[in-house]
Each structure stands twice: as C-alpha cells, then as structure tokens.
Coordinates of C-alpha atoms and ligand atoms in Angstrom, one line a residue:
M1 CA -1.5 18.8 21.8
R2 CA -1.6 21.6 19.3
T3 CA -1.4 24.6 17.8
T4 CA -0.7 28.1 16.9
L5 CA -1.9 29.6 13.7
T6 CA 1.6 30.7 12.6
L7 CA 3.2 28.6 9.9
H8 CA 7.0 28.1 10.5
A9 CA 8.8 29.5 7.6
A10 CA 10.8 26.3 6.9
L11 CA 7.9 24.1 7.2
R12 CA 5.8 26.4 5.0
K13 CA 8.5 26.1 2.4
S14 CA 8.1 22.3 2.4
L15 CA 4.4 22.6 2.0
V16 CA 4.8 25.1 -0.9
I17 CA 7.2 22.7 -2.6
A18 CA 4.7 19.9 -2.2
L19 CA 2.0 21.9 -3.8
T20 CA 4.1 23.1 -6.8
L21 CA 6.8 20.6 -7.5
F22 CA 5.2 17.2 -7.6
T23 CA 7.5 15.7 -10.1
W24 CA 11.2 16.1 -10.5
T25 CA 13.7 14.6 -12.8
A26 CA 17.4 14.0 -11.9
A27 CA 19.0 13.7 -15.3
S28 CA 22.5 13.3 -14.0
A29 CA 22.2 11.3 -10.8
D30 CA 24.6 8.6 -12.1
L31 CA 25.0 5.5 -10.0
P32 CA 26.5 4.7 -7.6
G33 CA 26.9 8.1 -6.1
G34 CA 23.4 9.5 -6.2
S35 CA 20.5 8.9 -3.8
V36 CA 16.8 9.5 -4.4
I37 CA 13.7 9.3 -2.3
V38 CA 10.1 9.6 -3.3
A39 CA 7.7 9.7 -0.4
S40 CA 4.0 10.6 0.1
H41 CA 4.6 13.8 2.1
P42 CA 7.3 16.5 1.8
L43 CA 8.4 16.2 5.4
A44 CA 8.8 12.5 5.1
T45 CA 10.9 12.9 2.0
D46 CA 13.0 15.5 3.8
A47 CA 13.6 13.1 6.8
G48 CA 14.6 10.3 4.5
L49 CA 17.0 12.5 2.5
E50 CA 18.5 13.8 5.7
M51 CA 19.4 10.3 6.8
M52 CA 21.0 9.5 3.5
R53 CA 23.0 12.7 3.7
K54 CA 24.3 11.5 7.1
G55 CA 25.5 8.3 5.4
G56 CA 22.4 6.3 6.1
S57 CA 21.2 3.4 3.8
A58 CA 17.9 3.2 1.9
V59 CA 16.5 1.2 4.9
D60 CA 17.5 4.0 7.3
A61 CA 15.8 6.5 5.1
A62 CA 12.6 4.5 4.9
I63 CA 12.5 4.2 8.7
A64 CA 12.9 8.0 9.3
A65 CA 10.3 8.7 6.6
Q66 CA 7.8 6.2 8.1
L67 CA 8.1 7.7 11.6
V68 CA 7.4 11.2 10.1
M69 CA 4.5 9.8 8.0
S70 CA 2.9 8.4 11.1
L71 CA 2.7 12.0 12.5
V72 CA 1.9 14.1 9.4
E73 CA -0.2 11.6 7.5
P74 CA -2.0 9.7 10.3
Q75 CA -4.9 9.0 7.8
S76 CA -2.5 6.8 5.7
S77 CA 0.1 4.9 7.6
G78 CA 2.0 4.7 10.9
I79 CA 3.6 2.7 13.6
G80 CA 0.1 1.4 14.6
G81 CA -0.2 -0.3 11.2
G82 CA 1.5 -2.7 8.9
L83 CA 3.7 -2.7 5.8
F84 CA 5.4 -4.7 3.0
L85 CA 9.0 -3.9 2.2
V86 CA 11.0 -5.0 -0.8
S87 CA 14.7 -4.6 -0.4
W88 CA 17.4 -4.8 -3.1
Q89 CA 21.1 -4.9 -2.2
A90 CA 23.1 -3.8 -5.2
K91 CA 26.4 -5.4 -4.3
S92 CA 25.2 -8.8 -3.3
K93 CA 22.3 -8.7 -5.8
K94 CA 20.1 -9.9 -2.9
L95 CA 16.3 -9.3 -3.2
E96 CA 14.3 -9.7 0.0
T97 CA 10.7 -9.1 0.9
Y98 CA 9.6 -8.4 4.5
D99 CA 6.0 -9.1 5.5
G100 CA 5.1 -6.6 8.3
R101 CA 1.4 -7.3 8.0
E102 CA -0.8 -7.0 11.1
T103 CA -1.8 -10.2 12.8
A104 CA -5.2 -11.2 14.2
P105 CA -5.0 -11.6 18.0
K106 CA -5.6 -14.9 19.8
S107 CA -9.2 -14.1 20.6
V108 CA -10.2 -13.7 17.0
T109 CA -12.7 -16.3 15.6
P110 CA -14.1 -16.7 12.0
N111 CA -17.2 -14.9 13.3
L112 CA -15.3 -11.7 14.1
F113 CA -17.4 -9.5 11.8
L114 CA -20.8 -11.2 12.3
G115 CA -23.4 -9.4 14.5
A116 CA -25.7 -11.0 17.1
D117 CA -28.1 -11.8 14.3
G118 CA -25.4 -13.8 12.4
K119 CA -25.3 -11.3 9.6
P120 CA -22.1 -9.3 8.6
L121 CA -21.7 -6.0 10.5
S122 CA -22.0 -2.8 8.6
F123 CA -18.7 -1.4 7.5
V124 CA -18.7 1.4 10.1
D125 CA -19.6 -1.0 12.9
A126 CA -16.8 -3.3 11.8
V127 CA -14.1 -0.6 11.3
V128 CA -14.6 1.9 14.1
G129 CA -13.3 0.6 17.4
G130 CA -11.3 -2.3 18.8
R131 CA -12.7 -5.2 16.7
S132 CA -10.8 -4.2 13.5
A133 CA -7.3 -3.7 15.0
G134 CA -4.6 -6.3 14.3
V135 CA -1.3 -6.5 16.1
P136 CA 0.8 -3.8 14.4
G137 CA 3.8 -4.9 12.4
V138 CA 5.6 -1.7 11.4
I139 CA 8.1 -1.4 14.3
A140 CA 9.2 -5.1 14.5
T141 CA 9.6 -5.2 10.7
L142 CA 11.6 -2.0 10.5
W143 CA 13.8 -3.2 13.4
L144 CA 14.5 -6.4 11.5
A145 CA 15.3 -4.6 8.2
H146 CA 17.5 -2.2 10.2
K147 CA 19.4 -5.0 11.8
E148 CA 20.1 -6.5 8.4
H149 CA 20.6 -3.3 6.3
G150 CA 20.8 -0.3 8.5
T151 CA 24.0 1.7 8.8
L152 CA 23.0 4.6 11.2
P153 CA 22.2 3.9 14.8
W154 CA 18.5 3.0 15.3
A155 CA 17.9 6.0 17.7
D156 CA 19.2 8.5 15.2
L157 CA 16.4 7.6 12.8
F158 CA 13.9 8.9 15.3
Q159 CA 15.2 12.4 15.6
P160 CA 13.4 14.1 12.7
A161 CA 10.0 12.7 13.8
I162 CA 10.6 13.5 17.5
A163 CA 11.5 17.1 16.6
L164 CA 8.4 17.6 14.4
A165 CA 6.1 16.0 16.9
E166 CA 7.4 18.4 19.6
S167 CA 7.6 21.6 17.5
G168 CA 4.5 20.8 15.5
F169 CA 4.0 20.3 11.8
P170 CA 1.8 22.3 9.3
V171 CA -1.4 20.5 8.6
S172 CA -1.5 19.7 4.9
P173 CA -4.4 20.2 2.5
R174 CA -4.9 16.5 2.2
L175 CA -5.1 15.9 5.9
V176 CA -7.8 18.6 6.2
K177 CA -9.7 17.0 3.3
V178 CA -9.5 13.5 4.6
I179 CA -10.7 14.6 8.1
A180 CA -13.7 16.1 6.4
M181 CA -14.3 12.8 4.5
V182 CA -14.4 10.8 7.7
P183 CA -17.3 12.0 10.0
S184 CA -17.0 8.7 11.9
L185 CA -14.0 10.1 13.7
A186 CA -16.5 11.7 16.0
L187 CA -17.4 8.3 17.3
I188 CA -14.1 8.1 19.2
P189 CA -14.1 11.2 21.3
D190 CA -10.3 11.2 22.2
T191 CA -9.3 10.9 18.6
A192 CA -11.9 13.5 17.6
A193 CA -10.3 15.9 20.1
Y194 CA -6.9 15.5 18.6
F195 CA -8.2 16.2 15.1
R196 CA -10.6 19.0 16.2
P197 CA -8.7 20.8 18.9
G198 CA -11.0 22.9 21.0
G199 CA -13.9 21.6 18.9
K200 CA -12.7 23.5 15.9
A201 CA -11.8 22.0 12.5
L202 CA -8.1 22.0 11.6
A203 CA -7.2 24.4 8.8
V204 CA -4.4 24.1 6.2
G205 CA -1.2 25.4 7.8
D206 CA -2.3 25.1 11.4
I207 CA 0.5 23.8 13.5
L208 CA -0.3 20.4 15.1
K209 CA 1.8 19.2 17.9
N210 CA 1.8 15.6 19.3
S211 CA 3.8 15.3 22.5
A212 CA 2.4 11.8 23.3
Y213 CA 3.9 10.6 20.0
A214 CA 7.2 12.2 20.7
Q215 CA 7.3 10.4 24.0
T216 CA 6.4 7.1 22.3
L217 CA 9.2 7.6 19.8
R218 CA 11.7 8.3 22.5
T219 CA 10.8 5.0 24.2
I220 CA 11.1 3.0 21.0
A221 CA 14.3 4.8 20.1
A222 CA 15.8 3.8 23.4
K223 CA 14.4 0.2 23.8
G224 CA 13.8 -1.0 20.2
P225 CA 10.6 -3.1 19.6
D226 CA 10.3 -3.8 23.4
G227 CA 9.6 -0.1 23.7
F228 CA 6.5 -0.6 21.5
Y229 CA 5.3 -4.2 22.1
K230 CA 5.9 -4.1 25.9
G231 CA 5.9 -1.6 28.8
A232 CA 3.9 1.6 28.8
V233 CA 3.3 1.8 25.0
G234 CA 2.2 -1.8 24.8
Q235 CA -0.1 -1.3 27.7
A236 CA -1.6 1.8 26.0
I237 CA -2.3 -0.2 22.9
V238 CA -4.0 -2.9 24.9
D239 CA -6.1 -0.4 26.9
A240 CA -7.2 1.5 23.7
I241 CA -8.6 -1.8 22.3
V242 CA -10.0 -3.5 25.3
K243 CA -11.6 -0.3 26.7
A244 CA -12.6 1.0 23.2
P245 CA -15.9 3.0 23.3
R246 CA -17.1 0.7 20.5
G247 CA -16.2 -2.8 19.5
A248 CA -14.0 -3.5 22.5
V249 CA -12.4 -6.9 22.1
A250 CA -9.6 -8.9 23.8
L251 CA -6.1 -8.1 22.7
T252 CA -3.4 -8.9 25.2
L253 CA 0.2 -8.0 25.9
N254 CA 1.0 -11.5 24.9
D255 CA -0.5 -10.9 21.5
L256 CA 1.8 -7.9 21.1
A257 CA 4.9 -9.7 22.4
S258 CA 4.2 -12.6 20.0
Y259 CA 4.3 -10.4 16.9
K260 CA 6.9 -11.7 14.3
P261 CA 7.9 -10.0 11.1
K262 CA 8.3 -12.6 8.3
K263 CA 10.7 -12.8 5.5
R264 CA 8.9 -14.2 2.5
Q265 CA 10.1 -15.4 -0.9
P266 CA 9.8 -12.6 -3.4
V267 CA 7.3 -13.3 -6.2
C268 CA 8.8 -12.8 -9.7
G269 CA 7.8 -13.2 -13.2
T270 CA 8.7 -11.9 -16.7
Y271 CA 6.9 -9.4 -18.8
R272 CA 8.4 -8.9 -22.3
A273 CA 12.2 -8.4 -21.7
Y274 CA 11.8 -7.5 -18.1
K275 CA 11.7 -9.4 -14.8
I276 CA 9.2 -8.0 -12.3
C277 CA 9.4 -8.8 -8.6
G278 CA 7.2 -8.0 -5.7
M279 CA 5.4 -9.1 -2.6
G280 CA 3.9 -12.5 -2.3
P281 CA 1.0 -13.6 -0.1
P282 CA -0.4 -12.5 2.3
S283 CA -0.4 -9.7 -0.3
S284 CA -2.1 -10.4 -3.6
G285 CA -0.2 -7.4 -5.1
G286 CA 2.7 -9.2 -6.8
V287 CA 0.8 -12.2 -8.0
T288 CA -2.3 -10.4 -9.4
S289 CA -0.2 -7.8 -11.1
L290 CA 2.0 -10.4 -12.7
Q291 CA -1.0 -12.4 -13.8
I292 CA -2.5 -9.4 -15.6
L293 CA 0.8 -8.6 -17.3
K294 CA 1.4 -12.1 -18.5
M295 CA -2.1 -12.4 -19.9
L296 CA -1.4 -9.2 -21.8
E297 CA 1.9 -10.3 -23.3
R298 CA 0.4 -11.9 -26.4
F299 CA -1.2 -8.5 -27.4
D300 CA 0.6 -5.7 -29.2
I301 CA 0.1 -3.2 -26.5
A302 CA 3.1 -1.1 -27.7
G303 CA 1.2 -0.7 -31.0
M304 CA -2.0 0.5 -29.3
T305 CA -2.5 4.1 -28.5
P306 CA -2.2 4.6 -24.7
M307 CA -5.6 4.3 -23.1
S308 CA -7.4 3.9 -26.4
A309 CA -10.6 1.8 -26.3
Q310 CA -8.6 -1.2 -27.5
A311 CA -5.9 -0.8 -24.8
I312 CA -8.4 -0.3 -22.1
H313 CA -10.5 -3.3 -23.3
V314 CA -7.7 -5.8 -23.1
F315 CA -6.3 -4.4 -19.8
A316 CA -9.8 -4.5 -18.2
Q317 CA -10.4 -8.1 -19.3
A318 CA -7.1 -9.3 -18.0
Q319 CA -7.8 -7.6 -14.7
R320 CA -11.2 -9.4 -14.4
L321 CA -9.6 -12.8 -15.0
A322 CA -6.8 -12.1 -12.5
F323 CA -9.1 -10.7 -9.8
A324 CA -11.3 -13.9 -10.1
D325 CA -8.3 -16.0 -9.2
R326 CA -7.4 -13.6 -6.4
A327 CA -10.8 -14.0 -4.9
A328 CA -10.7 -17.7 -5.0
Y329 CA -7.1 -18.6 -4.1
L330 CA -5.1 -15.9 -2.3
A331 CA -4.8 -15.6 1.5
D332 CA -2.3 -15.9 4.3
P333 CA -0.1 -18.8 3.1
D334 CA 0.6 -19.9 6.7
F335 CA -3.1 -20.8 7.0
V336 CA -4.3 -21.7 3.5
S337 CA -2.5 -23.6 0.8
V338 CA -2.0 -21.0 -2.0
P339 CA -1.3 -22.4 -5.4
L340 CA 1.4 -19.8 -6.2
K341 CA 3.3 -21.8 -8.8
G342 CA 0.1 -22.8 -10.6
L343 CA -1.2 -19.2 -10.6
L344 CA 2.0 -17.8 -12.2
N345 CA 2.6 -20.7 -14.6
P346 CA 3.0 -19.2 -18.1
V347 CA 1.1 -22.1 -19.7
Y348 CA -1.8 -21.6 -17.3
L349 CA -1.8 -17.8 -17.9
A350 CA -1.6 -18.3 -21.7
R351 CA -4.7 -20.5 -21.5
R352 CA -6.5 -17.8 -19.4
S353 CA -5.4 -15.1 -21.8
R354 CA -7.0 -17.0 -24.7
L355 CA -10.4 -16.2 -23.0
I356 CA -9.8 -12.5 -24.0
S357 CA -11.1 -11.6 -27.4
L358 CA -10.4 -8.3 -29.1
T359 CA -13.9 -8.0 -30.3
S360 CA -16.2 -9.1 -27.5
V361 CA -16.5 -8.7 -23.7
L362 CA -16.3 -11.7 -21.3
A363 CA -19.8 -12.3 -20.1
Q364 CA -19.0 -14.2 -17.0
V365 CA -15.6 -14.6 -15.4
Q366 CA -14.8 -17.6 -13.3
P367 CA -11.6 -18.4 -11.4
G368 CA -9.3 -20.7 -13.3
N369 CA -8.1 -24.1 -12.2
P370 CA -4.3 -23.6 -11.6
K371 CA -2.3 -26.6 -10.5
G372 CA -2.4 -27.2 -6.8
A373 CA -5.7 -25.3 -6.3
D374 CA -7.8 -26.1 -3.2
R375 CA -11.2 -25.8 -4.7
T376 CA -13.0 -26.3 -1.4
L377 CA -12.2 -22.7 -0.5
R378 CA -13.8 -19.9 -2.3
R379 CA -14.6 -16.3 -2.8
L380 CA -13.3 -13.4 -1.0
R381 CA -15.6 -10.6 -0.1
I382 CA -13.8 -7.4 -1.1
P383 CA -15.5 -4.2 0.2
D384 CA -15.8 -1.7 -2.6
N385 CA -15.2 1.6 -0.8
S386 CA -12.5 3.9 -2.0
K387 CA -10.0 4.6 0.8
P388 CA -8.0 7.7 0.9
S389 CA -5.3 6.0 3.0
T390 CA -2.0 4.1 2.6
A391 CA 1.3 5.4 1.3
H392 CA 4.3 4.2 -0.8
I393 CA 8.0 5.1 -0.5
S394 CA 10.6 4.4 -3.2
I395 CA 14.2 5.0 -2.2
M396 CA 17.7 4.3 -3.6
D397 CA 20.8 5.2 -1.6
R398 CA 24.2 6.2 -2.9
N399 CA 25.3 2.6 -3.0
G400 CA 22.4 1.6 -5.3
N401 CA 20.5 -0.2 -2.5
V402 CA 16.8 0.1 -2.8
V403 CA 13.7 0.1 -0.7
S404 CA 10.2 -0.1 -2.2
M405 CA 7.7 0.0 0.7
T406 CA 3.9 0.2 0.9
T407 CA 2.6 1.0 4.4
T408 CA -0.9 1.4 5.8
V409 CA -3.3 1.7 8.7
E410 CA -5.9 0.3 6.2
G411 CA -8.8 2.8 6.0
P412 CA -8.4 6.5 6.7
F413 CA -7.4 6.8 10.3
G414 CA -7.6 3.0 10.7
S415 CA -9.8 1.9 13.6
H416 CA -10.0 5.6 14.7
L417 CA -8.5 4.5 18.0
M418 CA -5.3 6.2 19.2
A419 CA -2.6 5.0 21.7
G420 CA 0.6 6.8 22.5
G421 CA -0.2 9.5 20.0
F422 CA -0.6 7.3 17.0
I423 CA -3.5 5.7 15.1
L424 CA -4.3 2.0 15.5
N425 CA -5.0 0.2 12.3
N426 CA -8.3 -1.5 11.1
Q427 CA -6.5 -4.0 9.0
L428 CA -8.6 -7.0 10.2
T429 CA -11.5 -5.6 8.0
D430 CA -9.3 -6.8 5.0
F431 CA -10.5 -10.3 6.1
A432 CA -13.8 -11.7 4.6
F433 CA -16.7 -10.6 6.8
E434 CA -18.4 -14.0 6.5
P435 CA -16.5 -17.2 7.2
R436 CA -18.3 -19.2 4.6
T437 CA -21.1 -19.2 2.1
G438 CA -23.2 -22.4 2.2
N439 CA -20.7 -25.1 3.0
Q440 CA -17.8 -23.4 1.2
G441 CA -15.3 -21.6 3.4
F442 CA -13.5 -18.4 2.5
A443 CA -9.7 -18.6 2.0
N444 CA -9.5 -15.2 3.6
A445 CA -11.8 -15.8 6.7
P446 CA -10.6 -14.3 10.0
Q447 CA -8.6 -16.6 12.3
A448 CA -6.4 -16.2 15.3
G449 CA -2.8 -15.5 14.3
K450 CA -3.7 -15.1 10.6
R451 CA -2.8 -12.0 8.4
P452 CA -5.6 -10.6 6.2
L453 CA -5.1 -10.6 2.4
S454 CA -3.7 -7.3 1.1
S455 CA -3.4 -5.6 -2.4
M456 CA -0.2 -3.7 -1.6
A457 CA 2.3 -4.0 -4.4
P458 CA 5.8 -2.6 -3.7
T459 CA 7.5 -3.5 -7.0
L460 CA 11.0 -3.7 -8.6
V461 CA 11.7 -4.2 -12.3
F462 CA 14.9 -5.6 -13.7
D463 CA 16.1 -5.5 -17.3
A464 CA 17.1 -8.5 -19.4
K465 CA 20.7 -8.3 -18.0
G466 CA 19.4 -8.3 -14.4
K467 CA 20.1 -4.6 -13.9
L468 CA 17.6 -2.7 -11.8
F469 CA 15.3 -0.7 -14.1
A470 CA 12.4 0.6 -12.1
V471 CA 10.9 0.9 -8.6
M472 CA 7.2 1.5 -8.0
G473 CA 4.2 1.3 -5.7
S474 CA 0.9 3.0 -4.7
P475 CA -1.9 3.2 -2.2
G476 CA -5.5 2.6 -3.3
G477 CA -7.0 -0.5 -1.8
W478 CA -7.7 -3.2 -4.4
R479 CA -7.1 -0.6 -7.1
I480 CA -3.4 -0.6 -6.1
I481 CA -3.0 -3.6 -8.5
P482 CA -4.3 -1.8 -11.6
Y483 CA -2.6 1.5 -10.7
V484 CA 0.8 -0.2 -10.4
T485 CA 0.2 -2.5 -13.5
K486 CA -0.8 0.5 -15.6
T487 CA 2.4 2.3 -14.7
L488 CA 4.5 -0.7 -15.6
I489 CA 2.8 -1.0 -19.0
G490 CA 3.4 2.8 -19.5
M491 CA 7.1 2.4 -18.8
I492 CA 7.6 -0.9 -20.6
D493 CA 5.3 -0.9 -23.6
W494 CA 4.8 2.8 -24.2
K495 CA 8.4 3.7 -23.2
M496 CA 7.2 6.5 -21.0
D497 CA 9.2 8.3 -18.3
T498 CA 8.0 7.8 -14.7
A499 CA 5.9 11.0 -14.5
S500 CA 4.1 10.3 -17.7
A501 CA 3.4 6.6 -16.8
I502 CA 2.1 7.7 -13.4
A503 CA -0.1 10.4 -15.0
L504 CA -1.8 7.9 -17.4
P505 CA -5.5 7.7 -16.6
N506 CA -6.3 5.0 -14.1
I507 CA -8.4 2.1 -15.3
A508 CA -9.7 -0.5 -12.9
S509 CA -12.0 -3.5 -13.5
R510 CA -12.5 -6.2 -10.9
S511 CA -15.7 -8.0 -11.4
G512 CA -17.9 -6.2 -13.9
P513 CA -17.8 -2.6 -15.0
V514 CA -14.8 -0.9 -16.4
E515 CA -13.9 2.0 -14.1
I516 CA -12.4 4.9 -15.9
E517 CA -10.7 7.7 -14.0
D518 CA -13.1 10.7 -13.9
G519 CA -12.2 13.9 -15.5
R520 CA -9.6 12.6 -17.9
G521 CA -11.4 13.4 -21.2
L522 CA -12.1 9.8 -22.0
D523 CA -15.8 10.2 -22.9
K524 CA -15.4 9.2 -26.5
V525 CA -13.4 6.1 -25.5
A526 CA -16.1 5.2 -23.0
G527 CA -18.6 5.3 -25.8
E528 CA -16.5 2.9 -27.9
L529 CA -16.1 0.6 -24.9
K530 CA -19.9 0.6 -24.4
T531 CA -20.4 -0.2 -28.1
L532 CA -18.1 -3.2 -27.6
G533 CA -20.4 -4.4 -24.8
H534 CA -18.7 -3.0 -21.6
E535 CA -20.5 -1.4 -18.7
V536 CA -18.5 1.7 -18.0
R537 CA -18.3 3.9 -14.9
F538 CA -16.4 7.1 -14.3
V539 CA -14.8 6.9 -10.9
E540 CA -12.5 9.2 -9.0
Q541 CA -9.3 7.2 -8.7
T542 CA -6.8 8.9 -6.4
S543 CA -3.7 6.8 -6.8
G544 CA -0.6 7.9 -4.9
L545 CA 1.9 6.2 -7.2
N546 CA 5.5 7.0 -6.8
G547 CA 8.8 5.6 -8.0
F548 CA 11.7 6.0 -10.4
R549 CA 13.4 4.5 -13.5
I550 CA 17.1 4.1 -13.9
T551 CA 18.1 5.0 -17.5
A552 CA 21.3 5.6 -19.3
Q553 CA 20.7 9.3 -18.7
G554 CA 20.3 8.9 -14.9
I555 CA 17.4 8.5 -12.5
D556 CA 14.0 9.7 -13.5
A557 CA 11.8 9.9 -10.4
A558 CA 8.2 11.2 -9.9
A559 CA 5.4 11.4 -7.3
D560 CA 1.8 11.2 -8.3
K561 CA 0.2 14.7 -8.8
R562 CA -3.0 13.2 -7.4
K563 CA -1.6 13.4 -3.9
E564 CA 1.1 15.3 -1.9
G565 CA 4.2 13.2 -2.5
T566 CA 7.6 14.8 -3.4
V567 CA 10.9 13.7 -4.8
A568 CA 14.3 14.7 -3.4
A569 CA 17.8 13.6 -4.5
D570 CA 21.5 14.3 -4.1
Ligands
LIG601 N1 -5.6 -2.4 3.5 C1 -5.3 -2.3 2.1 C2 -4.4 -3.5 1.6 O1 -3.6 -3.9 2.4 C3 -4.6 -1.0 1.7 C4 -5.6 0.1 1.8 C5 -5.4 1.2 0.8 O2 -4.5 1.1 0.0 O3 -6.2 2.1 0.8 O4 -4.5 -3.9 0.5

C-alpha cells in the first residue's frame, strides 16, 4: 500500500504551506463573489477549494475535503465515522442541521461495555476492536446534503481523494506524532501493517498510498450510499467487525442498510446582540455552549482583561454548571426525553447564573431543575482522556452559502479496525459504560439503534440584523465546548479577529479543577485563582479550532496553529 521516500514537489509545497501559513486573512473577499475554506489538513483545503473553483457549492467542497481527510488524517475523521453538519443557505436564509452520528447496531444492549465480572471494561478493551464501532453516518449524510445543496455531480467530488489515494500523499508531522501516541494500534495487525509498512515507522514526508481506499471511493462515486452500505464495501465493514481480533460483536448488513441521516432542529439562543446557532442533541455542543454564554451574560466580560483571573473564574464556573446539566439531561432525543426548552430558558439560566459569585468558588455543583426534566435518569460517565482526533471544516461558497461541519472517528484511529482502506469508528464508547448506578439509569446508556451523546459544536453566529457574522468549530472531545465558547467570547466580547480569538489560551472546567492550557504564561493568574479557592491544573489542550468572521472589511479566516489546518480563498 505504500511508499517511496521521495516527496512529490507539489505535495511538499502543500505541506510547507501547512507548516508556515496557519492563518490567513482575506481583507477584500467581499460577498457574494468570494469563497473561503478552512480545513484541518492542507490537502483537504485544496480539494474543497478546487470544487468551488469548478462551480461547486459549500456542501460540494465539504464532501471533497472529507473524502481527502479520511485518507490523510485517518486518526481524526473519515467515511467510517460520523459527523454533524450545519448548513446555511444565503438566499433562502435557511438554516439546517444534519445529524450523521453513528448508530448502535441491533445487537447492542445496555451491558455493551461491561465485562464478564459485571464491571466496566478498561478503556482499551472497550475501544480497540469491534465492540466500539457504530454504523457509520458520513456517506449517507453527505449524500443527503448533496441531494439538497450540491451543484456538482456526486462522482466529481471523489476525484481529488481517488487521485491522492492512488499516487500517495506525504505523511504529515501530526500523523507521525499521533501514530506514536497510540501504541494500541499494534493490537490490530492489519491496521498496524498499514501504518508501519514493512514493520518500519512512517516518517514525515513518506508517501503513503492506499489503493483499497481508492477502490472504495470509486464504488461509492458510482453507486452512492449503496456502494458503501451494501455490496462489497458493506460486507468488508461487517467482516472487519464480526471477525475482529478483539471485541468481535454482531453487526449485520441489515444494520448498515438501515442507517438514516436525520435532519434536526437547529439549537439557537442569544448572547448579547448576537444569535448563536448550532447542533442539538444527540450532540451536547450547541446546548452546553449556549448555556455557558447565557450564564455569563450578566457579567461585564468585555470590561475584563482577556484570560485574567476574573475572566477565567466566571468562565470556569459557568462551565461547571452547564456540564452538570449536560451529564444529567442530554442524550439521544429519540430515546430519552431531553428538556431542551427548559435547559435554554433564559429565566432558568439567569437563576443558574446567580449561583456564580465573583469572590468565591462553587463548592459543589449539582444539575439544575429545568422545566420538563426527567429526574429518574442521571449522570453520564465521561471518560477524561484527551483525544488527538476529530476535525472541523468551515466553508463559504461564492453565493454566501455556508457549511460548518465537525467530523470524527471518535478516538485516534477509532476502533483501530480498517475495512476498504478506511478506519472504522469507536463512537459507541461515547455512551456511558455502565447502564445505571443503583436504581438510577443513565440517559446516555447504550441501546440498539441509539446514537451516543457528542460534544461536537459546529456553530454559526448571526448579528442583530440576522446577517451571518461568524462560523466556527473544533475537535477536542468534551473540551470542544469550552474551546468554541472561548472563541465566541473572544470575537463578541473582546472584539478579536478570528486568529486572535482562536489563539486565546484554552480554559476548561467540567467537574472540579480549572484546566489552564499549558505553556501560555498563566502562572501568575493560576496563583490568583488558587487564592480564590480554585484547584488549578495545567493541561495540554490541543484544540483544532477553525472558522471565519464576516466583517465590513471582508472575510477574516483562520486555522488553529495548534494543529495542521489551513485557509484558502478566492
Ligand atoms: N467523539 C467525540 C464527540 O463526538 C469527539 C472526539 C474528539 O473531539 O476528540 O464528542
């Protein structure tokens, strides 16, 4: 499947651009007429831009970019995974959200992640192998979005990824780094062989080919979703899971054929003069971010120095309150009654906000009691490992149509299983590992046909006149929520441009300590927070934020310097 040690000149150029030009500003890309794409890898950015140059829409660009990401960033996202896509149609002013989350196969029971001793499996035992893989949602969801908003022929969107899979792509520094971070890849010999060709570790710039993926793409290009969920590719997915060297479970062709993307109601709320919209359950991204912002509204954040002790204090307290609600109430709304209106009710959030004091730290945080809450269901177990996976794409085409899409195979290299040249997700480990505690069930317990709770937060921001103001998203597991919220506060309260807002130190607090991004010179601030009563931890927080603002001067777009994303525009 691979490799020569020569780096193709054109591809090397892309890589060099990725390493040096992480941010970019188009001061004069007036709209309509200009297009912009920010993706997590330079080759994905190129593929999306190429589609828009051919007259493609934002959705077309997102599809071409995703198919490339599946190849060049297999640690993050791909056609064996799931996504959430927010679409904005400029002319009709139509906002739509697509739920392409993976679904638990029919054989899944609430005991999915319990061992023979009735105790939860270790994370590696749960993740690596067939048990963790949900029915992938990417292809069916992109097909639906294309049917509704694509302009180029479906098959044309596959050409950049097919060409790269056949000729090979230069392995990026991040792919090399993440392979080294995931020794469990060795547990699945076929996958290990792809990432360690000839038993030798891949080096930056090696050319990696993937003819199996090229063949899979050709099939889906010709047959649409049937080329993925049925036939040879469908059978390869089933075989990889039922014959997995570890955690083999039952997943059938019927499970694959039954997959349905779901259009959900967007979740919107206001923060100061802006309207912020995003993904509703089964993602917690939109709801939890909106809760944090609304609780912060009564504070003069604009008057606080960015990431001063005071600003971090209130931000962290609001996060803890919102995460307590998330743990209690959010899950797949097709299985659990989610009190969405109650959770976003401004009166309820004003009451929750009053729990935050400027001079003391909340000792204990309990979920609130929003209207409509089912209090028989309780806490979600959220594993606290940092996951160098997942990716976000922000796109606007020349007609002002927008896609904000966060996409993932869950953890790095998903379940570590491969079929048809792509990685199969481990999304089911986003379910609670235990179905209940005592006699209280978990809202997010595994169940056949259910979708695990997510944190992904593809976001759109509109100004007071309803004009699109910003597009944003990030990877980062549960920290996606603080990453995206921080960036919105930077743009709205501190009037920062996109690059500066993304560059702000990351601050995350879920259920106790305040996590401050390591290496950002915040030691003095940490001391002040400790004096106030906070437990503080310095944690590496590798967000992969990307997005753009639309200002009177034009589009101001940026990709997070913490990762390999790039911006391109016409
Ligand atoms: N599986 C996670 C979610 O859906 C995303 C993982 C990550 O961002 O690293 O929330």
